[in-house]
Coordinates of C-alpha atoms and ligand atoms in Angstrom, one line a residue:
X1 CA 161.3 -33.4 46.4
X2 CA 160.1 -32.3 42.9
X3 CA 160.6 -28.8 42.0
X4 CA 158.2 -27.7 39.5
X5 CA 158.3 -24.5 37.5
X6 CA 156.1 -24.8 34.4
X7 CA 152.7 -26.7 33.7
X8 CA 154.4 -29.2 32.1
X9 CA 156.5 -29.8 34.9
X10 CA 153.5 -30.5 37.0
X11 CA 152.1 -32.7 34.4
X12 CA 155.4 -34.4 34.6
X13 CA 155.0 -35.1 38.4
X14 CA 151.4 -36.4 38.6
X15 CA 152.0 -38.3 36.0
X16 CA 155.1 -39.7 37.4
X17 CA 152.7 -40.5 40.4
X18 CA 149.6 -41.7 38.8
X19 CA 147.4 -39.6 40.3
X20 CA 144.7 -42.0 40.2
X21 CA 143.5 -42.8 43.4
X22 CA 145.9 -40.3 45.1
X23 CA 144.7 -37.7 47.7
X24 CA 146.6 -34.5 46.7
X25 CA 146.6 -31.9 49.2
X26 CA 147.6 -27.9 48.3
X27 CA 148.9 -25.4 50.5
X28 CA 149.3 -22.2 48.5
X29 CA 151.8 -20.0 50.2
X30 CA 153.9 -16.7 49.2
X31 CA 157.3 -18.2 50.8
X32 CA 159.3 -17.0 53.5
X33 CA 158.0 -19.9 55.7
X34 CA 157.4 -19.8 59.0
X35 CA 155.5 -21.9 61.9
X36 CA 152.4 -20.6 60.2
X37 CA 152.5 -22.4 57.0
X38 CA 154.6 -25.3 58.8
X39 CA 151.2 -26.1 60.3
X40 CA 149.5 -26.3 57.7
X41 CA 151.6 -28.0 55.5
X42 CA 151.9 -30.8 58.4
X43 CA 147.9 -30.8 58.5
X44 CA 148.1 -31.7 54.9
X45 CA 150.7 -34.4 54.9
X46 CA 148.9 -36.1 57.8
X47 CA 145.7 -36.0 55.6
X48 CA 147.2 -36.4 52.2
X49 CA 148.9 -38.8 50.5
X50 CA 151.2 -36.3 48.3
X51 CA 151.4 -32.6 49.3
X52 CA 152.0 -29.8 47.0
X53 CA 153.1 -26.5 48.4
X54 CA 153.4 -23.5 46.0
X55 CA 155.7 -20.5 46.7
X56 CA 154.4 -17.7 44.8
X57 CA 154.5 -13.9 45.3
X58 CA 151.2 -13.0 43.4
X59 CA 151.7 -9.5 41.8
X60 CA 147.9 -8.7 41.7
X61 CA 146.7 -8.9 45.1
X62 CA 149.0 -6.4 46.2
X63 CA 147.0 -2.5 46.4
X64 CA 150.6 -1.0 46.6
X65 CA 153.5 -1.7 44.4
X66 CA 156.4 -1.1 47.5
X67 CA 154.6 -3.8 49.4
X68 CA 155.2 -6.2 46.5
X69 CA 158.4 -4.8 46.4
X70 CA 159.6 -5.6 50.2
X71 CA 158.0 -8.8 50.8
X72 CA 160.8 -11.1 51.9
X73 CA 162.0 -13.5 49.6
X74 CA 163.9 -16.6 50.7
X75 CA 163.8 -19.5 48.3
X76 CA 166.5 -21.7 49.7
X77 CA 165.8 -21.1 52.6
X78 CA 161.7 -22.4 52.2
X79 CA 163.2 -25.2 49.8
X80 CA 165.5 -26.7 52.7
X81 CA 162.2 -26.2 55.3
X82 CA 159.9 -28.0 53.2
X83 CA 162.6 -30.8 52.0
X84 CA 162.5 -31.4 55.5
X85 CA 158.7 -31.6 56.0
X86 CA 158.6 -34.2 53.4
X87 CA 157.0 -32.1 50.9
X88 CA 156.6 -34.2 47.2
X89 CA 156.2 -31.2 45.4
X90 CA 156.7 -27.4 45.4
X91 CA 155.5 -25.4 42.6
X92 CA 157.4 -21.7 42.1
X93 CA 156.3 -20.3 38.8
X94 CA 157.6 -17.2 37.3
X95 CA 154.9 -14.3 36.6
X96 CA 154.7 -15.7 32.8
X97 CA 153.5 -19.2 34.1
X98 CA 150.7 -17.6 36.0
X99 CA 149.9 -15.0 33.7
X100 CA 150.7 -15.8 30.3
X101 CA 150.5 -13.6 27.6
X102 CA 146.5 -13.1 26.9
X103 CA 145.7 -13.9 30.2
X104 CA 142.8 -11.9 30.7
X105 CA 140.5 -13.2 33.5
X106 CA 139.7 -11.9 36.7
X107 CA 137.3 -13.7 39.8
X108 CA 135.4 -11.3 41.9
X109 CA 133.6 -12.4 44.8
X110 CA 130.9 -9.8 46.2
X111 CA 128.3 -9.1 49.0
X112 CA 128.7 -9.3 52.5
X113 CA 132.3 -11.0 52.8
X114 CA 134.2 -8.2 50.3
X115 CA 132.4 -5.4 52.4
X116 CA 134.1 -5.1 55.8
X117 CA 137.2 -5.8 57.3
X118 CA 140.2 -5.5 55.0
X119 CA 138.4 -5.1 51.7
X120 CA 137.6 -1.2 51.8
X121 CA 141.9 -0.9 53.0
X122 CA 143.2 -3.0 50.2
X123 CA 141.3 -2.3 47.2
X124 CA 141.3 -5.2 44.5
X125 CA 143.3 -7.5 46.8
X126 CA 140.9 -10.1 47.3
X127 CA 139.9 -9.9 43.7
X128 CA 144.1 -10.7 43.2
X129 CA 143.8 -13.1 45.9
X130 CA 140.5 -15.2 44.4
X131 CA 142.1 -15.2 41.0
X132 CA 145.6 -16.5 41.6
X133 CA 144.4 -19.8 43.7
X134 CA 141.8 -19.9 41.0
X135 CA 144.3 -20.4 38.5
X136 CA 146.5 -22.6 41.4
X137 CA 143.6 -24.6 41.6
X138 CA 143.0 -25.3 37.9
X139 CA 147.0 -26.2 37.3
X140 CA 147.8 -28.6 40.9
X141 CA 143.8 -30.1 40.6
X142 CA 144.1 -30.8 44.3
X143 CA 141.5 -32.8 46.2
X144 CA 142.4 -30.5 49.4
X145 CA 142.9 -26.8 49.7
X146 CA 144.8 -26.2 53.3
X147 CA 144.1 -22.4 54.2
X148 CA 145.0 -20.5 57.4
X149 CA 142.7 -18.6 59.6
X150 CA 145.5 -15.9 60.4
X151 CA 143.6 -14.3 57.3
X152 CA 139.8 -15.4 58.1
X153 CA 138.2 -13.1 55.2
X154 CA 140.6 -14.8 52.9
X155 CA 139.7 -18.0 53.9
X156 CA 136.0 -17.1 54.2
X157 CA 136.1 -15.3 50.2
X158 CA 138.1 -18.6 49.2
X159 CA 135.7 -20.9 50.3
X160 CA 133.0 -18.7 48.7
X161 CA 134.3 -19.1 45.1
X162 CA 134.9 -22.8 45.3
X163 CA 131.4 -23.2 46.0
X164 CA 130.2 -21.1 43.5
X165 CA 132.1 -22.0 41.1
X166 CA 131.4 -25.5 41.8
X167 CA 135.2 -26.4 42.0
X168 CA 136.2 -29.9 43.2
X169 CA 138.2 -29.1 45.7
X170 CA 137.2 -29.2 49.8
X171 CA 138.6 -26.2 51.7
X172 CA 140.3 -27.2 55.0
X173 CA 140.6 -24.1 57.2
X174 CA 143.5 -24.0 60.1
X175 CA 143.5 -22.6 63.5
X176 CA 146.2 -19.7 64.0
X177 CA 149.6 -20.5 64.7
X178 CA 151.1 -17.7 67.6
X179 CA 154.4 -16.8 69.2
X180 CA 154.4 -17.7 72.9
X181 CA 153.5 -14.2 73.8
X182 CA 150.2 -14.5 71.8
X183 CA 151.3 -12.3 68.3
X184 CA 150.2 -14.3 65.1
X185 CA 153.3 -15.5 63.3
X186 CA 153.5 -13.7 60.0
X187 CA 156.3 -12.8 57.5
X188 CA 156.0 -9.4 58.2
X189 CA 156.4 -9.7 62.2
X190 CA 160.6 -9.6 61.1
X191 CA 160.1 -6.5 60.3
X192 CA 159.0 -4.9 63.0
X193 CA 161.5 -3.1 65.4
X194 CA 162.2 -4.5 68.8
X195 CA 159.9 -2.3 70.7
X196 CA 157.2 -2.5 67.7
X197 CA 157.2 -6.3 68.6
X198 CA 156.8 -6.0 72.5
X199 CA 153.9 -3.6 71.6
X200 CA 152.6 -6.2 69.0
X201 CA 151.4 -8.8 71.7
X202 CA 148.5 -6.2 72.9
X203 CA 146.8 -7.2 69.7
X204 CA 145.8 -10.5 70.8
X205 CA 145.2 -9.4 74.2
X206 CA 143.2 -6.7 73.4
X207 CA 141.0 -9.3 70.7
X208 CA 141.1 -12.0 73.9
X209 CA 139.5 -9.5 76.3
X210 CA 136.6 -8.9 73.7
X211 CA 136.0 -12.5 73.4
X212 CA 136.1 -12.8 77.2
X213 CA 133.3 -9.8 77.6
X214 CA 131.6 -11.5 75.0
X215 CA 131.8 -14.8 76.8
X216 CA 130.6 -13.0 80.0
X217 CA 127.4 -11.9 78.5
X218 CA 128.1 -8.5 76.7
X219 CA 126.2 -8.3 73.8
X220 CA 127.1 -4.8 73.0
X221 CA 129.4 -4.2 69.9
X222 CA 130.1 -0.9 70.6
X223 CA 131.2 -1.7 74.3
X224 CA 133.4 -4.6 73.2
X225 CA 134.7 -2.9 70.0
X226 CA 135.5 0.5 72.3
X227 CA 137.3 -1.8 75.3
X228 CA 139.3 -4.0 72.2
X229 CA 140.3 0.1 71.2
X230 CA 141.2 0.9 74.3
X231 CA 143.6 -2.0 75.0
X232 CA 145.4 -1.4 71.9
X233 CA 145.3 2.4 72.9
X234 CA 147.8 1.5 75.5
X235 CA 150.6 0.6 73.3
X236 CA 151.7 4.1 71.6
X237 CA 153.1 2.7 68.9
X238 CA 149.9 0.8 67.5
X239 CA 148.1 2.9 64.8
X240 CA 144.5 1.0 64.8
X241 CA 143.5 0.5 61.3
X242 CA 140.0 -1.1 61.8
X243 CA 138.4 -3.1 64.7
X244 CA 135.1 -4.9 63.7
X245 CA 132.9 -7.5 65.5
X246 CA 130.8 -9.1 62.4
X247 CA 129.4 -12.6 61.8
X248 CA 132.2 -15.5 61.6
X249 CA 130.1 -17.5 58.5
X250 CA 128.6 -14.3 56.5
X251 CA 131.4 -11.6 57.7
X252 CA 128.5 -8.9 58.3
X253 CA 128.2 -6.7 61.1
X254 CA 126.5 -8.0 64.3
X255 CA 124.2 -6.1 66.4
X256 CA 124.3 -8.7 69.0
X257 CA 127.2 -10.4 69.9
X258 CA 127.3 -14.1 71.0
X259 CA 128.9 -17.4 70.1
X260 CA 129.9 -17.1 66.3
X261 CA 131.0 -13.5 66.1
X262 CA 134.6 -12.7 64.8
X263 CA 136.3 -10.0 65.9
X264 CA 139.3 -8.5 63.9
X265 CA 141.7 -5.8 63.7
X266 CA 143.9 -4.9 61.5
X267 CA 147.1 -2.4 63.2
X268 CA 149.9 -0.6 62.2
X269 CA 153.1 -0.9 63.7
X270 CA 156.5 1.1 62.8
X271 CA 154.5 1.2 59.1
X272 CA 154.1 -2.9 59.4
X273 CA 150.4 -3.4 59.0
X274 CA 149.4 -6.4 61.2
X275 CA 145.9 -8.6 60.9
X276 CA 144.7 -10.6 63.6
X277 CA 141.0 -12.3 64.5
X278 CA 139.5 -14.5 66.8
X279 CA 136.4 -16.3 66.3
X280 CA 134.1 -16.2 69.6
X281 CA 133.1 -19.8 70.8
X282 CA 130.6 -20.5 74.0
X283 CA 133.0 -21.3 76.3
X284 CA 134.3 -21.0 79.7
X285 CA 135.6 -17.3 80.4
X286 CA 137.9 -18.7 83.7
X287 CA 140.1 -20.5 81.2
X288 CA 141.2 -17.2 80.0
X289 CA 142.0 -15.5 83.3
X290 CA 143.8 -18.7 84.6
X291 CA 146.2 -18.5 81.1
X292 CA 149.5 -18.1 81.3
X293 CA 150.2 -17.4 78.0
X294 CA 151.1 -19.0 74.8
X295 CA 148.5 -20.8 74.6
X296 CA 146.5 -21.0 71.5
X297 CA 142.9 -20.9 71.1
Ligands
AMP301 P1 151.4 -16.6 53.0 O1 151.9 -16.9 52.6 O2 150.8 -15.1 53.6 O3 150.4 -16.5 51.6 O4 150.2 -17.3 54.0 C1 150.0 -18.8 53.2 C2 149.1 -19.6 53.7 O5 149.4 -19.8 54.8 C3 147.8 -18.7 54.0 O6 146.6 -19.9 54.0 C4 147.6 -18.5 55.7 O7 146.6 -17.9 56.1 C5 148.3 -19.1 56.5 N1 148.9 -18.7 57.5 C6 149.8 -17.9 57.5 N2 150.2 -17.5 58.7 C7 149.6 -18.0 59.5 C8 149.5 -18.6 61.0 N3 150.1 -17.6 61.7 N4 148.8 -19.3 61.6 C9 148.4 -20.2 60.5 N5 148.3 -20.1 58.9 C10 148.7 -19.1 58.4

């Protein structure tokens, strides 16, 4: 495994590999790696000859400076994990490599994809994400880009950016990896108190209740969203930021819910912001009622 810090490290790495016909897969991360990241990396490893992972805490995507400062960083541990996964290249740039003097470009996706969900609560966030990923793609030039559905809006925004700018990369979306009680894996989970961590299981439970209502034929957003809020409110430690039902492709609000609906929410627990979502497929709702937990959708 090679640790690459600069643009010229990347050039050397790829010329050493004689990139020619080899399929290169890329997994951008902010480090503090967990099972969710590892699932993306394993998928990439299974589909590509060369896997490159980046670890970079991108300052321009944080709407609050203190969030950026307290973001967990443990490079040693991450590198040990990546070595075990047999990743060939890890790109760990400093700020001056990502944003060298004179850097003046911003990439901004507009329209319904960034009108709801997290966008109004995190001004500038998706612009920061699109800008950093566009530059990372320019530096690494992968054939495939692996993104998690855990950050579903980010996935759709980046997919749109790739299409609109005709970037020569295939976007691969990967399912959300969850803890045994359903909570989506996230580096932020470590910041929860034991009580907060227990309460956090209600997020997925609430989304699953919404999903099964829709699968049973409920079409009213008002009814479904109110039920989800009700389940969340059963936990006094949960503060709801938003609960929304939108079209899973366009992210526009949906008037009648059905298959193809994305149910998504953001909550605050112990001051930690957690997001999650579920896409409603046409399925058999009985499966939900007989489920014993620990199963991913
Ligand atoms: P981050 O390090 O939070 O920027 O995430 C890097 C990538 O990992 C993004 O594409 C995320 O969507 C993805 N990711 C984070 N958590 C999970 C999870 N629990 N399951 C699947 N993918 C995830």
